[in-house]
PDB file of C-alpha atoms and ligand atoms in Angstrom:
ATOM      1  CA  MET E1081      81.213  94.635  70.839  1.00 91.00           C
ATOM      2  CA  PRO E1082      81.339  98.365  70.025  1.00 96.00           C
ATOM      3  CA  ASN E1083      79.022 100.695  71.956  1.00 97.00           C
ATOM      4  CA  LEU E1084      77.553 103.845  70.443  1.00 98.00           C
ATOM      5  CA  LEU E1085      76.501 106.586  72.893  1.00 98.00           C
ATOM      6  CA  VAL E1086      73.909 108.912  71.408  1.00 98.00           C
ATOM      7  CA  VAL E1087      73.427 112.291  73.217  1.00 99.00           C
ATOM      8  CA  ASP E1088      70.398 114.103  71.946  1.00 99.00           C
ATOM      9  CA  SER E1089      69.669 117.610  73.189  1.00 98.00           C
ATOM     10  CA  SER E1090      66.884 119.203  71.142  1.00 98.00           C
ATOM     11  CA  PRO E1091      63.739 120.083  73.046  1.00 98.00           C
ATOM     12  CA  ARG E1092      61.758 119.812  69.750  1.00 98.00           C
ATOM     13  CA  PHE E1093      61.498 116.011  69.761  1.00 98.00           C
ATOM     14  CA  GLU E1094      59.433 114.967  66.608  1.00 97.00           C
ATOM     15  CA  GLN E1095      60.144 118.278  64.861  1.00 97.00           C
ATOM     16  CA  SER E1096      63.804 118.243  65.656  1.00 98.00           C
ATOM     17  CA  VAL E1097      66.165 118.149  62.742  1.00 98.00           C
ATOM     18  CA  SER E1098      69.217 117.125  64.836  1.00 98.00           C
ATOM     19  CA  ARG E1099      67.245 114.208  66.281  1.00 98.00           C
ATOM     20  CA  ALA E1100      66.103 113.070  62.800  1.00 98.00           C
ATOM     21  CA  LEU E1101      69.752 113.176  61.707  1.00 98.00           C
ATOM     22  CA  THR E1102      71.077 111.313  64.690  1.00 98.00           C
ATOM     23  CA  ALA E1103      68.416 108.638  64.200  1.00 98.00           C
ATOM     24  CA  SER E1104      69.510 108.257  60.561  1.00 98.00           C
ATOM     25  CA  PHE E1105      73.118 108.059  61.713  1.00 98.00           C
ATOM     26  CA  VAL E1106      72.150 105.280  64.173  1.00 98.00           C
ATOM     27  CA  ASP E1107      70.500 103.193  61.454  1.00 97.00           C
ATOM     28  CA  LYS E1108      73.623 103.492  59.328  1.00 97.00           C
ATOM     29  CA  TRP E1109      75.880 102.707  62.236  1.00 97.00           C
ATOM     30  CA  LYS E1110      73.904  99.602  63.166  1.00 97.00           C
ATOM     31  CA  ALA E1111      74.063  98.323  59.560  1.00 96.00           C
ATOM     32  CA  THR E1112      77.831  98.440  59.615  1.00 94.00           C
ATOM     33  CA  HIS E1113      78.139  97.301  63.339  1.00 95.00           C
ATOM     34  CA  PRO E1114      75.703  94.411  63.516  1.00 94.00           C
ATOM     35  CA  ASP E1115      77.107  93.254  66.865  1.00 96.00           C
ATOM     36  CA  GLY E1116      77.089  96.788  68.281  1.00 97.00           C
ATOM     37  CA  THR E1117      75.039  98.251  71.132  1.00 98.00           C
ATOM     38  CA  VAL E1118      73.434 101.635  71.385  1.00 98.00           C
ATOM     39  CA  THR E1119      72.970 103.721  74.485  1.00 98.00           C
ATOM     40  CA  HIS E1120      70.610 106.695  74.294  1.00 98.00           C
ATOM     41  CA  ARG E1121      71.164 109.653  76.571  1.00 98.00           C
ATOM     42  CA  ASP E1122      68.226 112.060  76.001  1.00 98.00           C
ATOM     43  CA  LEU E1123      69.169 115.289  77.711  1.00 98.00           C
ATOM     44  CA  PRO E1124      65.694 117.019  77.899  1.00 98.00           C
ATOM     45  CA  ARG E1125      64.522 113.837  79.658  1.00 98.00           C
ATOM     46  CA  SER E1126      67.523 113.460  81.914  1.00 98.00           C
ATOM     47  CA  ASN E1127      67.296 116.328  84.412  1.00 96.00           C
ATOM     48  CA  ILE E1128      70.931 117.268  84.267  1.00 98.00           C
ATOM     49  CA  PRO E1129      71.666 119.880  86.968  1.00 98.00           C
ATOM     50  CA  PHE E1130      73.935 122.885  86.573  1.00 98.00           C
ATOM     51  CA  VAL E1131      77.269 123.042  88.396  1.00 98.00           C
ATOM     52  CA  ASP E1132      76.723 124.478  91.896  1.00 98.00           C
ATOM     53  CA  THR E1133      78.832 124.759  95.068  1.00 98.00           C
ATOM     54  CA  ALA E1134      78.017 121.234  96.282  1.00 98.00           C
ATOM     55  CA  TRP E1135      79.124 119.906  92.862  1.00 98.00           C
ATOM     56  CA  ILE E1136      82.321 121.880  92.896  1.00 98.00           C
ATOM     57  CA  GLY E1137      83.086 120.693  96.458  1.00 97.00           C
ATOM     58  CA  GLY E1138      82.478 117.086  95.336  1.00 98.00           C
ATOM     59  CA  ALA E1139      84.584 117.456  92.203  1.00 98.00           C
ATOM     60  CA  PHE E1140      87.612 118.950  93.917  1.00 96.00           C
ATOM     61  CA  THR E1141      87.794 116.961  97.174  1.00 96.00           C
ATOM     62  CA  PRO E1142      88.694 113.324  97.526  1.00 95.00           C
ATOM     63  CA  TYR E1143      85.680 110.882  97.683  1.00 96.00           C
ATOM     64  CA  GLU E1144      86.613 109.884 101.296  1.00 97.00           C
ATOM     65  CA  ASP E1145      86.158 113.555 102.420  1.00 97.00           C
ATOM     66  CA  HIS E1146      82.773 114.035 100.724  1.00 97.00           C
ATOM     67  CA  SER E1147      79.862 115.437 102.771  1.00 97.00           C
ATOM     68  CA  THR E1148      76.373 114.042 102.056  1.00 98.00           C
ATOM     69  CA  GLU E1149      75.788 117.066  99.816  1.00 98.00           C
ATOM     70  CA  HIS E1150      78.995 116.446  97.805  1.00 98.00           C
ATOM     71  CA  SER E1151      78.173 112.760  97.302  1.00 98.00           C
ATOM     72  CA  ALA E1152      74.605 113.630  96.126  1.00 97.00           C
ATOM     73  CA  ALA E1153      75.788 116.359  93.749  1.00 98.00           C
ATOM     74  CA  ILE E1154      78.571 114.409  92.143  1.00 98.00           C
ATOM     75  CA  ARG E1155      76.699 111.083  91.613  1.00 98.00           C
ATOM     76  CA  ILE E1156      75.137 112.128  88.264  1.00 98.00           C
ATOM     77  CA  SER E1157      78.591 113.229  87.017  1.00 98.00           C
ATOM     78  CA  ASP E1158      80.039 109.814  87.962  1.00 98.00           C
ATOM     79  CA  ASP E1159      77.144 108.086  86.215  1.00 98.00           C
ATOM     80  CA  LEU E1160      77.422 110.119  83.028  1.00 98.00           C
ATOM     81  CA  ILE E1161      81.195 109.646  82.942  1.00 98.00           C
ATOM     82  CA  ALA E1162      80.797 105.820  83.392  1.00 98.00           C
ATOM     83  CA  GLU E1163      78.357 105.859  80.477  1.00 98.00           C
ATOM     84  CA  LEU E1164      80.842 107.817  78.376  1.00 98.00           C
ATOM     85  CA  LYS E1165      83.787 105.619  79.251  1.00 98.00           C
ATOM     86  CA  ASN E1166      81.737 102.587  78.101  1.00 98.00           C
ATOM     87  CA  ALA E1167      81.291 104.139  74.612  1.00 98.00           C
ATOM     88  CA  ASP E1168      83.509 103.612  71.622  1.00 97.00           C
ATOM     89  CA  HIS E1169      81.810 106.325  69.522  1.00 97.00           C
ATOM     90  CA  ILE E1170      79.854 109.273  70.851  1.00 98.00           C
ATOM     91  CA  LEU E1171      77.211 110.832  68.637  1.00 98.00           C
ATOM     92  CA  ILE E1172      76.068 114.240  69.741  1.00 98.00           C
ATOM     93  CA  GLY E1173      72.970 115.963  68.265  1.00 99.00           C
ATOM     94  CA  THR E1174      72.451 119.690  69.066  1.00 99.00           C
ATOM     95  CA  PRO E1175      70.461 122.600  67.852  1.00 98.00           C
ATOM     96  CA  MET E1176      72.303 125.822  67.379  1.00 98.00           C
ATOM     97  CA  HIS E1177      70.843 128.175  69.946  1.00 98.00           C
ATOM     98  CA  ASN E1178      72.108 131.750  69.804  1.00 98.00           C
ATOM     99  CA  PHE E1179      75.253 130.759  67.852  1.00 98.00           C
ATOM    100  CA  SER E1180      76.235 128.062  70.203  1.00 98.00           C
ATOM    101  CA  ILE E1181      75.262 124.607  71.467  1.00 98.00           C
ATOM    102  CA  SER E1182      72.047 124.013  73.447  1.00 98.00           C
ATOM    103  CA  ALA E1183      72.209 124.914  77.138  1.00 98.00           C
ATOM    104  CA  LEU E1184      71.319 121.356  78.058  1.00 98.00           C
ATOM    105  CA  LEU E1185      74.303 120.052  76.162  1.00 98.00           C
ATOM    106  CA  LYS E1186      76.476 122.595  77.916  1.00 98.00           C
ATOM    107  CA  ALA E1187      75.159 121.378  81.239  1.00 98.00           C
ATOM    108  CA  TYR E1188      76.012 117.777  80.208  1.00 98.00           C
ATOM    109  CA  LEU E1189      79.501 118.637  79.167  1.00 99.00           C
ATOM    110  CA  ASP E1190      80.092 120.525  82.432  1.00 98.00           C
ATOM    111  CA  GLN E1191      79.181 117.257  84.202  1.00 98.00           C
ATOM    112  CA  ILE E1192      81.632 115.132  82.206  1.00 98.00           C
ATOM    113  CA  VAL E1193      84.762 117.328  82.323  1.00 98.00           C
ATOM    114  CA  ARG E1194      86.319 116.370  85.695  1.00 98.00           C
ATOM    115  CA  SER E1195      89.731 117.061  86.932  1.00 97.00           C
ATOM    116  CA  GLY E1196      91.467 113.662  87.733  1.00 97.00           C
ATOM    117  CA  VAL E1197      88.660 111.718  86.169  1.00 98.00           C
ATOM    118  CA  THR E1198      88.440 112.788  82.473  1.00 98.00           C
ATOM    119  CA  VAL E1199      91.279 115.425  82.461  1.00 98.00           C
ATOM    120  CA  SER E1200      94.607 114.771  84.250  1.00 98.00           C
ATOM    121  CA  GLN E1201      96.170 117.226  86.671  1.00 95.00           C
ATOM    122  CA  SER E1202      98.534 118.181  83.879  1.00 97.00           C
ATOM    123  CA  TYR E1203      95.525 118.885  81.588  1.00 97.00           C
ATOM    124  CA  GLU E1204      95.797 115.793  79.458  1.00 98.00           C
ATOM    125  CA  GLY E1205      92.542 114.283  78.203  1.00 98.00           C
ATOM    126  CA  MET E1206      91.931 110.925  79.849  1.00 98.00           C
ATOM    127  CA  LEU E1207      89.260 109.509  77.478  1.00 98.00           C
ATOM    128  CA  LYS E1208      91.370 107.688  74.963  1.00 92.00           C
ATOM    129  CA  ASN E1209      90.561 105.564  71.941  1.00 94.00           C
ATOM    130  CA  LYS E1210      87.224 107.146  71.356  1.00 96.00           C
ATOM    131  CA  SER E1211      85.802 108.941  68.354  1.00 96.00           C
ATOM    132  CA  ALA E1212      82.861 111.286  68.024  1.00 97.00           C
ATOM    133  CA  THR E1213      80.372 112.789  65.610  1.00 98.00           C
ATOM    134  CA  ALA E1214      78.590 116.065  66.413  1.00 98.00           C
ATOM    135  CA  ILE E1215      75.546 116.970  64.273  1.00 98.00           C
ATOM    136  CA  ILE E1216      74.740 120.670  64.682  1.00 98.00           C
ATOM    137  CA  ALA E1217      71.397 121.755  63.218  1.00 98.00           C
ATOM    138  CA  THR E1218      71.235 125.425  62.333  1.00 98.00           C
ATOM    139  CA  GLY E1219      68.410 127.575  60.973  1.00 98.00           C
ATOM    140  CA  GLY E1220      70.818 129.745  58.996  1.00 98.00           C
ATOM    141  CA  ASP E1221      73.854 128.969  56.861  1.00 97.00           C
ATOM    142  CA  PHE E1222      77.250 128.709  58.568  1.00 97.00           C
ATOM    143  CA  GLY E1223      79.063 126.763  55.864  1.00 94.00           C
ATOM    144  CA  PRO E1224      82.697 127.764  55.015  1.00 92.00           C
ATOM    145  CA  ASP E1225      81.659 130.284  52.326  1.00 94.00           C
ATOM    146  CA  ALA E1226      78.734 131.749  54.262  1.00 96.00           C
ATOM    147  CA  PRO E1227      79.064 135.415  55.290  1.00 96.00           C
ATOM    148  CA  TYR E1228      78.362 134.555  58.934  1.00 95.00           C
ATOM    149  CA  ALA E1229      80.522 131.375  59.070  1.00 96.00           C
ATOM    150  CA  SER E1230      82.648 132.829  61.944  1.00 96.00           C
ATOM    151  CA  ALA E1231      79.523 133.430  64.047  1.00 98.00           C
ATOM    152  CA  ASN E1232      79.239 129.696  64.546  1.00 98.00           C
ATOM    153  CA  THR E1233      80.843 129.098  67.967  1.00 98.00           C
ATOM    154  CA  ALA E1234      79.247 125.646  68.346  1.00 98.00           C
ATOM    155  CA  SER E1235      81.717 123.844  66.156  1.00 98.00           C
ATOM    156  CA  SER E1236      84.849 125.231  67.679  1.00 98.00           C
ATOM    157  CA  TYR E1237      83.512 124.939  71.247  1.00 98.00           C
ATOM    158  CA  LEU E1238      82.688 121.180  70.783  1.00 98.00           C
ATOM    159  CA  ARG E1239      86.119 120.548  69.197  1.00 98.00           C
ATOM    160  CA  GLN E1240      87.750 122.291  72.138  1.00 98.00           C
ATOM    161  CA  VAL E1241      85.883 120.711  75.012  1.00 98.00           C
ATOM    162  CA  LEU E1242      85.881 117.130  73.566  1.00 98.00           C
ATOM    163  CA  GLY E1243      89.531 117.456  72.760  1.00 98.00           C
ATOM    164  CA  PHE E1244      90.132 118.616  76.339  1.00 98.00           C
ATOM    165  CA  VAL E1245      88.877 115.324  77.668  1.00 98.00           C
ATOM    166  CA  GLY E1246      90.807 113.383  75.028  1.00 98.00           C
ATOM    167  CA  ILE E1247      88.241 112.945  72.263  1.00 98.00           C
ATOM    168  CA  THR E1248      90.218 114.489  69.339  1.00 97.00           C
ATOM    169  CA  ASP E1249      88.816 112.295  66.587  1.00 96.00           C
ATOM    170  CA  LEU E1250      85.736 114.392  65.886  1.00 97.00           C
ATOM    171  CA  THR E1251      83.640 114.677  62.803  1.00 96.00           C
ATOM    172  CA  ILE E1252      81.296 117.667  62.711  1.00 97.00           C
ATOM    173  CA  VAL E1253      78.258 117.524  60.439  1.00 97.00           C
ATOM    174  CA  LEU E1254      77.001 121.104  60.082  1.00 97.00           C
ATOM    175  CA  ALA E1255      73.355 120.716  59.086  1.00 98.00           C
ATOM    176  CA  GLY E1256      72.501 124.305  57.950  1.00 98.00           C
ATOM    177  CA  LYS E1257      69.464 126.055  56.548  1.00 98.00           C
ATOM    178  CA  THR E1258      66.900 124.033  58.531  1.00 98.00           C
ATOM    179  CA  LEU E1259      64.634 127.118  58.338  1.00 98.00           C
ATOM    180  CA  ALA E1260      63.711 125.771  54.881  1.00 98.00           C
ATOM    181  CA  ILE E1261      61.785 122.999  56.588  1.00 98.00           C
ATOM    182  CA  ASP E1262      59.905 125.371  58.864  1.00 96.00           C
ATOM    183  CA  ALA E1263      59.076 127.521  55.858  1.00 97.00           C
ATOM    184  CA  GLY E1264      57.651 124.430  54.056  1.00 98.00           C
ATOM    185  CA  LYS E1265      60.228 124.606  51.257  1.00 98.00           C
ATOM    186  CA  THR E1266      61.317 120.984  51.920  1.00 98.00           C
ATOM    187  CA  SER E1267      60.285 118.214  54.255  1.00 98.00           C
ATOM    188  CA  LEU E1268      62.111 116.813  57.200  1.00 98.00           C
ATOM    189  CA  ALA E1269      62.426 113.392  55.463  1.00 98.00           C
ATOM    190  CA  GLU E1270      63.861 115.043  52.304  1.00 98.00           C
ATOM    191  CA  TYR E1271      66.268 117.155  54.285  1.00 98.00           C
ATOM    192  CA  VAL E1272      67.554 114.031  56.118  1.00 98.00           C
ATOM    193  CA  SER E1273      67.956 112.142  52.935  1.00 98.00           C
ATOM    194  CA  GLU E1274      70.042 115.033  51.456  1.00 98.00           C
ATOM    195  CA  HIS E1275      72.457 114.368  54.348  1.00 97.00           C
ATOM    196  CA  ASP E1276      72.685 110.582  53.651  1.00 97.00           C
ATOM    197  CA  ALA E1277      76.206 110.636  52.248  1.00 96.00           C
ATOM    198  CA  GLU E1278      77.637 112.843  55.002  1.00 96.00           C
ATOM    199  CA  LEU E1279      75.979 110.658  57.689  1.00 97.00           C
ATOM    200  CA  SER E1280      77.114 107.388  56.069  1.00 96.00           C
ATOM    201  CA  ASN E1281      80.679 108.595  55.899  1.00 95.00           C
ATOM    202  CA  ALA E1282      80.564 109.596  59.559  1.00 95.00           C
ATOM    203  CA  ALA E1283      78.793 106.401  60.718  1.00 95.00           C
ATOM    204  CA  THR E1284      81.207 104.136  58.838  1.00 90.00           C
ATOM    205  CA  GLY E1285      84.265 106.099  59.965  1.00 79.00           C
ATOM    206  CA  ARG E1286      85.284 107.071  56.447  1.00 61.00           C
ATOM    207  CA  SER E1287      87.225 110.233  56.086  1.00 45.00           C
ATOM    208  CA  THR E1288      85.168 113.213  55.031  1.00 42.00           C
ATOM    209  CA  LEU E1289      85.632 116.675  53.691  1.00 41.00           C
ATOM    210  CA  LEU E1290      82.982 118.212  55.843  1.00 41.00           C
ATOM    211  CA  ALA E1291      82.910 121.819  56.833  1.00 40.00           C
ATOM    212  CA  ALA E1292      83.390 122.381  60.469  1.00 43.00           C
TER     213      ALA E1292
HETATM  214  C1  LIG X1712      66.149 129.745  71.030  1.00 70.18           C
HETATM  215  C2  LIG X1712      66.592 129.487  69.658  1.00 70.18           C
HETATM  216  C3  LIG X1712      67.741 130.070  69.225  1.00 70.18           C
HETATM  217  C4  LIG X1712      68.290 129.834  67.935  1.00 70.18           C
HETATM  218  N1  LIG X1712      69.392 130.407  67.534  1.00 70.18           N
HETATM  219  C5  LIG X1712      69.879 130.226  66.295  1.00 70.18           C
HETATM  220  C6  LIG X1712      71.099 130.773  65.774  1.00 70.18           C
HETATM  221  O1  LIG X1712      71.812 131.419  66.556  1.00 70.18           O
HETATM  222  N2  LIG X1712      71.463 130.570  64.563  1.00 70.18           N
HETATM  223  C7  LIG X1712      70.701 129.842  63.664  1.00 70.18           C
HETATM  224  O2  LIG X1712      71.080 129.681  62.567  1.00 70.18           O
HETATM  225  N3  LIG X1712      69.528 129.224  64.043  1.00 70.18           N
HETATM  226  C8  LIG X1712      69.085 129.406  65.342  1.00 70.18           C
HETATM  227  N4  LIG X1712      67.964 128.820  65.713  1.00 70.18           N
HETATM  228  C9  LIG X1712      67.228 127.919  64.794  1.00 70.18           C
HETATM  229  C10 LIG X1712      67.714 126.462  65.142  1.00 70.18           C
HETATM  230  O3  LIG X1712      69.082 126.286  65.114  1.00 70.18           O
HETATM  231  C11 LIG X1712      67.054 125.487  64.130  1.00 70.18           C
HETATM  232  O4  LIG X1712      65.653 125.529  64.283  1.00 70.18           O
HETATM  233  C12 LIG X1712      67.554 124.095  64.280  1.00 70.18           C
HETATM  234  O5  LIG X1712      66.893 123.220  63.351  1.00 70.18           O
HETATM  235  C13 LIG X1712      67.241 123.546  65.744  1.00 70.18           C
HETATM  236  O6  LIG X1712      67.630 122.208  65.877  1.00 70.18           O
HETATM  237  P1  LIG X1712      66.541 121.086  66.197  1.00 70.18           P
HETATM  238  O7  LIG X1712      65.650 121.171  64.984  1.00 70.18           O
HETATM  239  O8  LIG X1712      67.237 119.822  66.314  1.00 70.18           O
HETATM  240  O9  LIG X1712      65.850 121.514  67.379  1.00 70.18           O
HETATM  241  C14 LIG X1712      67.472 129.075  67.070  1.00 70.18           C
HETATM  242  C15 LIG X1712      66.263 128.467  67.492  1.00 70.18           C
HETATM  243  C16 LIG X1712      65.843 128.668  68.732  1.00 70.18           C
HETATM  244  C17 LIG X1712      64.571 128.029  69.222  1.00 70.18           C
END
């Protein structure tokens, strides 16, 4: 029974383009995986802490040597990693914020990259046999021919960090020009339907020629 883990990070909820696109992906994935299960990790509602000294102590000392502070700090990381290990496909939705991913998603990724748990001591990714789709909603245009394409650090960062933990099978859906929705030039529903083919390809695992 395949499990889809959906990690949403936009703080805009109903207005969010990335959330509307992940929801459409989930519908398509369910249609092709009728026996599948979906787990939703909603980052703005998850209270994910930043890495601090207690967390670092917990991450880099054996469990048997943990202080009360280490155990408390590392618990959420253990829980998030268990959730991730249980997933066959990981769907990430993120806004572009200042040319990168959302800060909440960065905080989440900092929790799930763990030496000896998701990355081996010899820097080999330990999360095997998983695939992922990342949907990045951007106000501007960062497509391959756009003049500012190289300013998009979100795509390369996600490919790097997910590959580091072993998730190298990554499809990136770069959902650009969302400002057209805010400007009233198109509707959210219309925008989402324009991405139907890309989302179907990603949800059904077909190869795509998407810009990343
Ligand atoms: C704080 C902030 C920073 C942003 N930075 C960028 C940016 O660097 N490049 C860009 O094209 N759009 C930027 N935007 C626009 C968002 O990427 C756009 O609204 C996108 O649809 C957000 O995703 P969401 O609708 O899922 O929240 C920014 C928006 C906010 C609120």
